JSON list of C-alpha atoms in Angstrom, two decimals:
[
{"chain": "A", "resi": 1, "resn": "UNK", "atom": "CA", "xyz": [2.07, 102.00, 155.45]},
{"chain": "A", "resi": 2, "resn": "UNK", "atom": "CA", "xyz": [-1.17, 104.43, 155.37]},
{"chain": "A", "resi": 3, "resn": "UNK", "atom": "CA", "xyz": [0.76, 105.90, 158.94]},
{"chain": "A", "resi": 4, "resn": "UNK", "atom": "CA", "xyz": [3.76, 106.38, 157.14]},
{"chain": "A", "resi": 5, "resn": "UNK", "atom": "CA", "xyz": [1.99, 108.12, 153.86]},
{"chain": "A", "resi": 6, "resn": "UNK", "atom": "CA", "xyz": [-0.21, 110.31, 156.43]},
{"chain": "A", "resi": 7, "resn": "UNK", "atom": "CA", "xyz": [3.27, 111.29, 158.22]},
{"chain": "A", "resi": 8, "resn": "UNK", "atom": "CA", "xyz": [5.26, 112.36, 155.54]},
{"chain": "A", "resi": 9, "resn": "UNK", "atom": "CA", "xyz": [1.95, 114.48, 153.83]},
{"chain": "A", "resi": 10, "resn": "UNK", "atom": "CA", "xyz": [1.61, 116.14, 157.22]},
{"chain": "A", "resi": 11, "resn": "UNK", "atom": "CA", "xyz": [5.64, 117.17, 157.55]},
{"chain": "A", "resi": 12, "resn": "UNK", "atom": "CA", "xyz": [5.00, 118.50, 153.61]},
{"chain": "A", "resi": 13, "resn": "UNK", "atom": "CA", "xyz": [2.18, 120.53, 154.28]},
{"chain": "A", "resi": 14, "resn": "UNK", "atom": "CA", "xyz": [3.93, 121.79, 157.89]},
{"chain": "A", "resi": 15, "resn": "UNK", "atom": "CA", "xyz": [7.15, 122.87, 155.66]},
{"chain": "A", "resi": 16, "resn": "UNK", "atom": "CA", "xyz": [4.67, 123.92, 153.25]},
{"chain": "A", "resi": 17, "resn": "UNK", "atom": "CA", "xyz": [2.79, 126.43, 156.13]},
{"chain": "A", "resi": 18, "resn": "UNK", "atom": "CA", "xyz": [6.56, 127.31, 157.77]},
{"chain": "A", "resi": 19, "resn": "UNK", "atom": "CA", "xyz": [7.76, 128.62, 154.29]},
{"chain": "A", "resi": 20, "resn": "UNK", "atom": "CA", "xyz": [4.53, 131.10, 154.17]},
{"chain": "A", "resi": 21, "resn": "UNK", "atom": "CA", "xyz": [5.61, 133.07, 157.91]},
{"chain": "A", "resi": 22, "resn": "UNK", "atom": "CA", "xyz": [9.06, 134.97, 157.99]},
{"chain": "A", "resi": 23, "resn": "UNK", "atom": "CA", "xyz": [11.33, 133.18, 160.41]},
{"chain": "A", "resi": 24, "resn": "UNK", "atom": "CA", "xyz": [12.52, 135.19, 163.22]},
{"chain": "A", "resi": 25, "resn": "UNK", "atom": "CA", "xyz": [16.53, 135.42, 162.72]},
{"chain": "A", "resi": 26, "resn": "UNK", "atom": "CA", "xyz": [16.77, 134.96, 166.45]},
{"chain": "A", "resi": 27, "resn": "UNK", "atom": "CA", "xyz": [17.93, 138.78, 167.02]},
{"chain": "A", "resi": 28, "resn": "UNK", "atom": "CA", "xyz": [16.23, 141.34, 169.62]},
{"chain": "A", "resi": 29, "resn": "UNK", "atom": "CA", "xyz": [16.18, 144.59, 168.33]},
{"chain": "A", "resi": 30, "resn": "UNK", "atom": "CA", "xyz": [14.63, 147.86, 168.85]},
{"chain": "A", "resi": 31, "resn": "UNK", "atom": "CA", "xyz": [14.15, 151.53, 167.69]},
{"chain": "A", "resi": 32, "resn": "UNK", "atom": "CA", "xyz": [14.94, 154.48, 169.90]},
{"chain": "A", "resi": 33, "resn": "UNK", "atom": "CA", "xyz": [15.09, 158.35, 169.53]},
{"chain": "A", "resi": 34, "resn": "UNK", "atom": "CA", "xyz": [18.73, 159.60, 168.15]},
{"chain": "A", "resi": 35, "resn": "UNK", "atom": "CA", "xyz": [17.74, 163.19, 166.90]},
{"chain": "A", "resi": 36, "resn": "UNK", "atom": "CA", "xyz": [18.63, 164.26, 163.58]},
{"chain": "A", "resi": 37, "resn": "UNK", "atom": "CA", "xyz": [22.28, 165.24, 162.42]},
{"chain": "A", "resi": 38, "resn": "UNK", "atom": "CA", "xyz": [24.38, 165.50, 159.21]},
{"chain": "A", "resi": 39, "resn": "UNK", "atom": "CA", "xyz": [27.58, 165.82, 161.38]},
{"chain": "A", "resi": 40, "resn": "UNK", "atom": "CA", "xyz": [30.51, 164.05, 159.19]},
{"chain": "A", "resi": 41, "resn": "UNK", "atom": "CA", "xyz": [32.00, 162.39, 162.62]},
{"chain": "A", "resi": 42, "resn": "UNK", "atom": "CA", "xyz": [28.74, 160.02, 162.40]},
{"chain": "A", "resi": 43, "resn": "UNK", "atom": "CA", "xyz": [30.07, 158.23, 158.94]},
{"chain": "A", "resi": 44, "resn": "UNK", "atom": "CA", "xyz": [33.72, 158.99, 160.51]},
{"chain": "A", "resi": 45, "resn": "UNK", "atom": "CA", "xyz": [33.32, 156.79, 163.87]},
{"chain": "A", "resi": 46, "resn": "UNK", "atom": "CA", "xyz": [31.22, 154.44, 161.85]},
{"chain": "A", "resi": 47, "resn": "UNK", "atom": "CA", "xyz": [32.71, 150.59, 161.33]},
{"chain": "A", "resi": 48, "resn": "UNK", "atom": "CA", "xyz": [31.57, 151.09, 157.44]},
{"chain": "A", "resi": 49, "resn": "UNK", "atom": "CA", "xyz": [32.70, 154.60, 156.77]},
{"chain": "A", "resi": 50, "resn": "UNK", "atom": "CA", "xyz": [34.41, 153.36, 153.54]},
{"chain": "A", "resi": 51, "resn": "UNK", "atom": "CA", "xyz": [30.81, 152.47, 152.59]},
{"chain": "A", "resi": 52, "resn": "UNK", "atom": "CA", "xyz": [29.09, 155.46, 153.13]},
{"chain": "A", "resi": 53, "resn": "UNK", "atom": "CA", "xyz": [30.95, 157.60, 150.18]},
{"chain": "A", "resi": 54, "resn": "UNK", "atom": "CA", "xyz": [28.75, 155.00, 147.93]},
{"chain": "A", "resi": 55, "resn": "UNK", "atom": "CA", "xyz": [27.06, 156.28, 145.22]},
{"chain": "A", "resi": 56, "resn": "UNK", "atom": "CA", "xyz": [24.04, 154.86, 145.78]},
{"chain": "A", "resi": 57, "resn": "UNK", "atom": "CA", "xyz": [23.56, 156.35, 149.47]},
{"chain": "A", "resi": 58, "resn": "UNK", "atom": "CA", "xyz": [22.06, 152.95, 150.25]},
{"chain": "A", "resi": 59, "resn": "UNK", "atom": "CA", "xyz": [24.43, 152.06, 153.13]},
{"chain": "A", "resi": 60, "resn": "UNK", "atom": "CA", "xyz": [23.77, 153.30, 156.90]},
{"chain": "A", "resi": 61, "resn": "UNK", "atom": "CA", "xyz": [26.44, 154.07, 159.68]},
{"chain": "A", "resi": 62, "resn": "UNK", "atom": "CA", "xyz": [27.15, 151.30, 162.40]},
{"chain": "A", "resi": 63, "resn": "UNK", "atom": "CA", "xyz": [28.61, 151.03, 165.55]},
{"chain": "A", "resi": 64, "resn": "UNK", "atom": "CA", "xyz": [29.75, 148.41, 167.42]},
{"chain": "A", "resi": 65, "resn": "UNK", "atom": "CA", "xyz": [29.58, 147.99, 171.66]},
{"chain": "A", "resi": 66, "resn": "UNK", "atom": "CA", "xyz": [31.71, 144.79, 172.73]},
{"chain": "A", "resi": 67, "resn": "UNK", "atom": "CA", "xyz": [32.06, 146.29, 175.98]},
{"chain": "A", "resi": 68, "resn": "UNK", "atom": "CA", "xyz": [30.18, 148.58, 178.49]},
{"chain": "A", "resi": 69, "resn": "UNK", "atom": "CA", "xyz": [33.14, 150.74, 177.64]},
{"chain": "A", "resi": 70, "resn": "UNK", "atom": "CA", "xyz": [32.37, 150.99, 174.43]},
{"chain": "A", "resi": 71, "resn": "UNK", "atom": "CA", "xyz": [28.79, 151.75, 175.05]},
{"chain": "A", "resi": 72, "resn": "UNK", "atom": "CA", "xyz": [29.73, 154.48, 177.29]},
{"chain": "A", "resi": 73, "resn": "UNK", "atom": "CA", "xyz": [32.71, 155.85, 175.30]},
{"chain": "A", "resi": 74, "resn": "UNK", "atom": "CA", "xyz": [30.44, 156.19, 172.20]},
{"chain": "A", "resi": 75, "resn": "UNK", "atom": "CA", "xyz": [27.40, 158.14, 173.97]},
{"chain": "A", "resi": 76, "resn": "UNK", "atom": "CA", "xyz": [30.52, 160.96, 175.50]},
{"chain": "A", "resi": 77, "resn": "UNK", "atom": "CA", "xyz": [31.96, 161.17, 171.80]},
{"chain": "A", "resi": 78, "resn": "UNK", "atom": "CA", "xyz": [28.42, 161.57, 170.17]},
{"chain": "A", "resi": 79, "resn": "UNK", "atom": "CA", "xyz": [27.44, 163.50, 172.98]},
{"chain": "A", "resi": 80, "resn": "UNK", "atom": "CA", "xyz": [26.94, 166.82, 171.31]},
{"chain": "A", "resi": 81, "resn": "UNK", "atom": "CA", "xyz": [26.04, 165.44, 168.08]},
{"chain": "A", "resi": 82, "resn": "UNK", "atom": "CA", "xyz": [23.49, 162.87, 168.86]},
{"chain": "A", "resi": 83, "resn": "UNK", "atom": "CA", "xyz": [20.34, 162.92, 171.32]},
{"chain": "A", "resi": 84, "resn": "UNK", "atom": "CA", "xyz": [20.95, 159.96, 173.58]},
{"chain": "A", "resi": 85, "resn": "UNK", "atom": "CA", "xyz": [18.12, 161.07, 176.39]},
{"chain": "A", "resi": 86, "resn": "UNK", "atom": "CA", "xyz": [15.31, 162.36, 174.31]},
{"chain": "A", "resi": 87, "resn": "UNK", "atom": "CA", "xyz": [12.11, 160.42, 173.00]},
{"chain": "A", "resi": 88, "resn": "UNK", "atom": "CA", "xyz": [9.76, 160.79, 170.00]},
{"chain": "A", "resi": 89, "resn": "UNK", "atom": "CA", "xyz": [6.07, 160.23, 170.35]},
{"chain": "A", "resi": 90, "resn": "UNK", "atom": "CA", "xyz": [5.83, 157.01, 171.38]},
{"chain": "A", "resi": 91, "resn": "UNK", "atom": "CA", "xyz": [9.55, 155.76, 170.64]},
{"chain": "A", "resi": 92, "resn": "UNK", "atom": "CA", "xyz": [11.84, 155.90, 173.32]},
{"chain": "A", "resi": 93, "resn": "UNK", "atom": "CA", "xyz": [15.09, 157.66, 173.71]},
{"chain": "A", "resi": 94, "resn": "UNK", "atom": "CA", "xyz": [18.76, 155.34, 173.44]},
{"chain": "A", "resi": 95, "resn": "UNK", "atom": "CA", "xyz": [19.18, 155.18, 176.92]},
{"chain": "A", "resi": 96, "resn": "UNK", "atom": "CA", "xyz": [15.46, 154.48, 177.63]},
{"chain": "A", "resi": 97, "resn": "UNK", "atom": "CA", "xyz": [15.51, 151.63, 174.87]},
{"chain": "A", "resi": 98, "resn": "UNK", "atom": "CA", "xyz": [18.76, 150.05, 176.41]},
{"chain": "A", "resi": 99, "resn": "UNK", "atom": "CA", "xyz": [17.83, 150.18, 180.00]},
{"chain": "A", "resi": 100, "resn": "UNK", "atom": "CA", "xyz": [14.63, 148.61, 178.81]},
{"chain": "A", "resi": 101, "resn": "UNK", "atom": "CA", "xyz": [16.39, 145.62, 177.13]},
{"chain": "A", "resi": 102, "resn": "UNK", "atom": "CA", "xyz": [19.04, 145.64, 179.88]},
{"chain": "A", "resi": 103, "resn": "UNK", "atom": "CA", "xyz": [21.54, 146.59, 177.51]},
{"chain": "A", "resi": 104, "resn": "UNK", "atom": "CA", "xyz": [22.83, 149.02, 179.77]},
{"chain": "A", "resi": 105, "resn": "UNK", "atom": "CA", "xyz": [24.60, 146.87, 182.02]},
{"chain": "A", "resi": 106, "resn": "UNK", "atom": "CA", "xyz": [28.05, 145.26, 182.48]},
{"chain": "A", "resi": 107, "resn": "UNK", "atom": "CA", "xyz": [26.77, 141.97, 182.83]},
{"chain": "A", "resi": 108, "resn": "UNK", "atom": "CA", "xyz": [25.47, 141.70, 179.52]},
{"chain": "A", "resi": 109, "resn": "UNK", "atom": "CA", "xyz": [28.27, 142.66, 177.54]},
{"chain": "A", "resi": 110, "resn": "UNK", "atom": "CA", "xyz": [30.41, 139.63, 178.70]},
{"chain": "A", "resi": 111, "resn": "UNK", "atom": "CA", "xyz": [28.48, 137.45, 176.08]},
{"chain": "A", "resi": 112, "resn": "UNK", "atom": "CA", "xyz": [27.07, 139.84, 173.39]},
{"chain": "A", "resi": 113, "resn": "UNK", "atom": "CA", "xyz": [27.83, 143.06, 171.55]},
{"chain": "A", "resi": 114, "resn": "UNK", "atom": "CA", "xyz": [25.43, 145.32, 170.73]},
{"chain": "A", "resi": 115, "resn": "UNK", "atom": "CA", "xyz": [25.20, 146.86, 167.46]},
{"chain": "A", "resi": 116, "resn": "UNK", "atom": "CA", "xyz": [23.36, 150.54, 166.49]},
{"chain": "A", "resi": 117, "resn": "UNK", "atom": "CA", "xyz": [22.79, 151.44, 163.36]},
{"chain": "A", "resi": 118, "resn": "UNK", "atom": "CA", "xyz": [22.11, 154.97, 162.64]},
{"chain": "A", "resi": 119, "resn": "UNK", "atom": "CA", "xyz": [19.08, 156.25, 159.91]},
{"chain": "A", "resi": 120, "resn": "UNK", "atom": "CA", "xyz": [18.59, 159.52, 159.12]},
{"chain": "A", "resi": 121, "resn": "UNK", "atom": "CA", "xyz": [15.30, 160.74, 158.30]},
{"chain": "A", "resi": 122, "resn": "UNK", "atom": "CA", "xyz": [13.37, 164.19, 156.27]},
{"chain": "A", "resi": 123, "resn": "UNK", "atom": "CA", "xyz": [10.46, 162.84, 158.31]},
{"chain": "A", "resi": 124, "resn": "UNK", "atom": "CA", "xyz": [9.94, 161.96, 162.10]},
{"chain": "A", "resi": 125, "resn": "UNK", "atom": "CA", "xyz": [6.52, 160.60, 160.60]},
{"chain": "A", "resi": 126, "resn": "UNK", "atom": "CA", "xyz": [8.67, 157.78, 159.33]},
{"chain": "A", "resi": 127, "resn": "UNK", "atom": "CA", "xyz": [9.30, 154.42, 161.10]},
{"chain": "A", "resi": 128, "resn": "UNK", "atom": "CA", "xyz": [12.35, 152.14, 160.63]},
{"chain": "A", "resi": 129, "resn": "UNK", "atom": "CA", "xyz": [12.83, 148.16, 161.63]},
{"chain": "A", "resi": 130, "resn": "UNK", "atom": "CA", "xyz": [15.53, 145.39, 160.66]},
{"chain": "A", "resi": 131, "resn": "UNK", "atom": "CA", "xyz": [14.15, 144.12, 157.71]},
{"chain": "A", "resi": 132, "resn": "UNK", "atom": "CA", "xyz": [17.31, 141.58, 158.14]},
{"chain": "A", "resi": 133, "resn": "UNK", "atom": "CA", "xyz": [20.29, 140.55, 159.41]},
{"chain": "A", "resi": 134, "resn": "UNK", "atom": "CA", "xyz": [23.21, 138.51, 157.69]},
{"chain": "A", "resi": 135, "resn": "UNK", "atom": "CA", "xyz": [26.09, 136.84, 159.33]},
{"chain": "A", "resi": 136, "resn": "UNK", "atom": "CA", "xyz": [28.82, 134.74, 157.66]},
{"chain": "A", "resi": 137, "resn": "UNK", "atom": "CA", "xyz": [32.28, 133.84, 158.97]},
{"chain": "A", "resi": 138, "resn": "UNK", "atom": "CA", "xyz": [33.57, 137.28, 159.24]},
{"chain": "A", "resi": 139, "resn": "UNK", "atom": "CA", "xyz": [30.76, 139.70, 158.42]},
{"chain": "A", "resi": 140, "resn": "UNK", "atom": "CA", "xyz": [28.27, 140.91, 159.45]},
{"chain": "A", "resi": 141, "resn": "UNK", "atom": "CA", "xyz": [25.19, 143.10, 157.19]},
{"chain": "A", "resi": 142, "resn": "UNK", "atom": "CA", "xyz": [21.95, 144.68, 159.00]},
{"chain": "A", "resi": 143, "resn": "UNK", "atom": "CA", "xyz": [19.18, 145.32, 156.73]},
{"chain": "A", "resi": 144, "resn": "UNK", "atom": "CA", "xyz": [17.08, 148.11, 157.79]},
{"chain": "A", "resi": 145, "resn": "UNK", "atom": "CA", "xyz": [13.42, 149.23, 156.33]},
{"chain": "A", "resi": 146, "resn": "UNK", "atom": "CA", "xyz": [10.71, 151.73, 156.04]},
{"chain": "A", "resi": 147, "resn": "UNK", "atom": "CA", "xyz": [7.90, 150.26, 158.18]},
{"chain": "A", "resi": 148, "resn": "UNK", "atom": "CA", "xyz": [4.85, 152.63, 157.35]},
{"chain": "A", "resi": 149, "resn": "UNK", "atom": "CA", "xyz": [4.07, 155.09, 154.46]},
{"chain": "A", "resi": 150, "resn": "UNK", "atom": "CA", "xyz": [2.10, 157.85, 156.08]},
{"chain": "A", "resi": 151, "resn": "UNK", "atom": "CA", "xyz": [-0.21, 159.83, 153.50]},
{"chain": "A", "resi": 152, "resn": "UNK", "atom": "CA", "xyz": [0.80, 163.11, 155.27]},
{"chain": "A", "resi": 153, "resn": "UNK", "atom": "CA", "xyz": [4.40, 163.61, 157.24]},
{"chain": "A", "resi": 154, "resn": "UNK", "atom": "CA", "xyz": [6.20, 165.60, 159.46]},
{"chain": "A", "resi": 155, "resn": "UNK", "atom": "CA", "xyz": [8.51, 168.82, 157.96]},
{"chain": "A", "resi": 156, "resn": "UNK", "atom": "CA", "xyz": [11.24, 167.88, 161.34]},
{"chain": "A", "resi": 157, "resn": "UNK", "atom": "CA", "xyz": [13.94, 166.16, 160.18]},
{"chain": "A", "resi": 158, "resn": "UNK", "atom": "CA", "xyz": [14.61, 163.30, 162.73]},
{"chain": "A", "resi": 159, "resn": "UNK", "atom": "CA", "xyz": [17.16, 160.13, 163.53]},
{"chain": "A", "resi": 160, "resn": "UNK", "atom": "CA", "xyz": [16.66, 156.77, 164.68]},
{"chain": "A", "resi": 161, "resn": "UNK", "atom": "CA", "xyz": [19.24, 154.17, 166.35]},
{"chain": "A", "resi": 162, "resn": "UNK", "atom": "CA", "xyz": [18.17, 150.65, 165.19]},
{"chain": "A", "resi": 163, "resn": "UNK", "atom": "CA", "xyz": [19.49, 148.55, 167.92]},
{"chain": "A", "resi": 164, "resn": "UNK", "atom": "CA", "xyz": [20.44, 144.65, 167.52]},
{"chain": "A", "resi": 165, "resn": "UNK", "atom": "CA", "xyz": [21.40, 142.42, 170.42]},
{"chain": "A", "resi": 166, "resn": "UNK", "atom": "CA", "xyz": [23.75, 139.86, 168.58]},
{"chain": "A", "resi": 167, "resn": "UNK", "atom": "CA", "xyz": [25.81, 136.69, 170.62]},
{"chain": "A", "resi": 168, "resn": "UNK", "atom": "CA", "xyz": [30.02, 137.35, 170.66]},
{"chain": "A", "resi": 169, "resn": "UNK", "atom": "CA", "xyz": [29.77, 133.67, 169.64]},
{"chain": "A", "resi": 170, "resn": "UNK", "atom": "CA", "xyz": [28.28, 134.65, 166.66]},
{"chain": "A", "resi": 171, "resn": "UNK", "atom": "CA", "xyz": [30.59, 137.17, 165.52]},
{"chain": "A", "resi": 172, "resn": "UNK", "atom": "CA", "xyz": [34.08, 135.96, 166.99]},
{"chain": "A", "resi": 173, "resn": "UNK", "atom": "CA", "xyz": [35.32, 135.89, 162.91]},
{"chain": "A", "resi": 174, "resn": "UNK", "atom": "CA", "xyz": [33.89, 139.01, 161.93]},
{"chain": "A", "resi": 175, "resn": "UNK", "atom": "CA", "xyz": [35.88, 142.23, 160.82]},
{"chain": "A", "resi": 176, "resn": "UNK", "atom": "CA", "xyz": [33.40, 143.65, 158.15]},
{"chain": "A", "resi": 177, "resn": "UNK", "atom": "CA", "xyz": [30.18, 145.53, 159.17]},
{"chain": "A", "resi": 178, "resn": "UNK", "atom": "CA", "xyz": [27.38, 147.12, 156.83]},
{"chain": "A", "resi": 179, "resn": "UNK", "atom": "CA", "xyz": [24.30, 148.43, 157.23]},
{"chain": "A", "resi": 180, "resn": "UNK", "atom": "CA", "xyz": [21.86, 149.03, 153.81]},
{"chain": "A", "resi": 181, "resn": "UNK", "atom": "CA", "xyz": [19.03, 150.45, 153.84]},
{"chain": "A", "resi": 182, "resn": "UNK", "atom": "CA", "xyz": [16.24, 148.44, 151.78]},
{"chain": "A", "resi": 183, "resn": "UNK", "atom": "CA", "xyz": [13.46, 149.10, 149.90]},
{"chain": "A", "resi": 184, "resn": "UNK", "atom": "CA", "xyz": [10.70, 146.66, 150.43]},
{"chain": "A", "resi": 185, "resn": "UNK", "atom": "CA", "xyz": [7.16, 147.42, 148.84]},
{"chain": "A", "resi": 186, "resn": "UNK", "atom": "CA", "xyz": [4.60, 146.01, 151.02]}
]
């Protein structure tokens, strides 16, 4: 009996201690270099462009790569508008980032997409991250956050892809796709 008492206090106080850490959603992501533009075929090409008239301004554009096609048809259509080669300071450029992840390859689109959100910036002093990512049966909403609050920024305007690996699995049902930008106070 005093087993079975100690066992059951040491699951509560392991919940207990589980509930205090965030839980990693199970996602790899990453930031990379996009340059800074207020082009209007960004929120055009974007899965959410019905979104992005919000009043608010809170929602982000977001793409969608199924395929290597996609990938690849995306970076010649953005071409001019977007920088897809170029790094800031220490964050690497979009094709850096994916051939880092191996998200630049065939191979690893026959059992994920890939999904880029884009966030504009009046700072390249500021830093951006998912904050979170939400998946029901057929949608799909990334949460994306300021990560530092620098006492003294940049005056260059700048642009960051945040990048999510997510399982086809996972998505099969989904049609709708958002990206919000959050404000969480640390």
């Amino acid at each position: 009996m005093k087993k079975l008492i100690a066992l059951i206090l040491a699951s509560i106080c392991l919940v207990t201690l589980a509930s205090c850490f965030p839980v990693d959603p199970g996602y790899a992501t990453t930031v990379a270099y996009a340059g800074w533009s207020d082009d209007p075929a960004i929120a055009d090409g974007a899965l959410n462009k019905g979104q992005l008239t919000n009043e608010n301004g809170d929602h982000l554009p977001i793409f969608r790569f199924d395929t290597f096609d996609d990938l690849n048809q995306f970076k010649t259509k953005y071409e001019n508008v977007l920088s897809f080669d170029q790094g800031y300071n220490s964050t690497l450029s979009f094709n850096a980032a994916l051939k880092k992840a191996q998200w630049d390859r065939e191979g690893f689109f026959a059992d994920h997409s890939l999904l880029a959100v884009y966030v504009p910036a009046n700072s390249g002093s500021l830093r951006f991250a998912v904050h979170d990512i939400e998946v029901t049966y057929e949608s799909v909403c990334v949460s994306v956050e300021q990560i530092n609050q620098p006492g003294v920024v940049s005056d260059d305007m700048a642009g960051w892809f945040v990048l999510v690996e997510i399982a086809d699995e996972e998505i099969r049902n989904c049609y709708t796709f958002d990206a919000i930008f959050v404000n969480s106070e640390k």
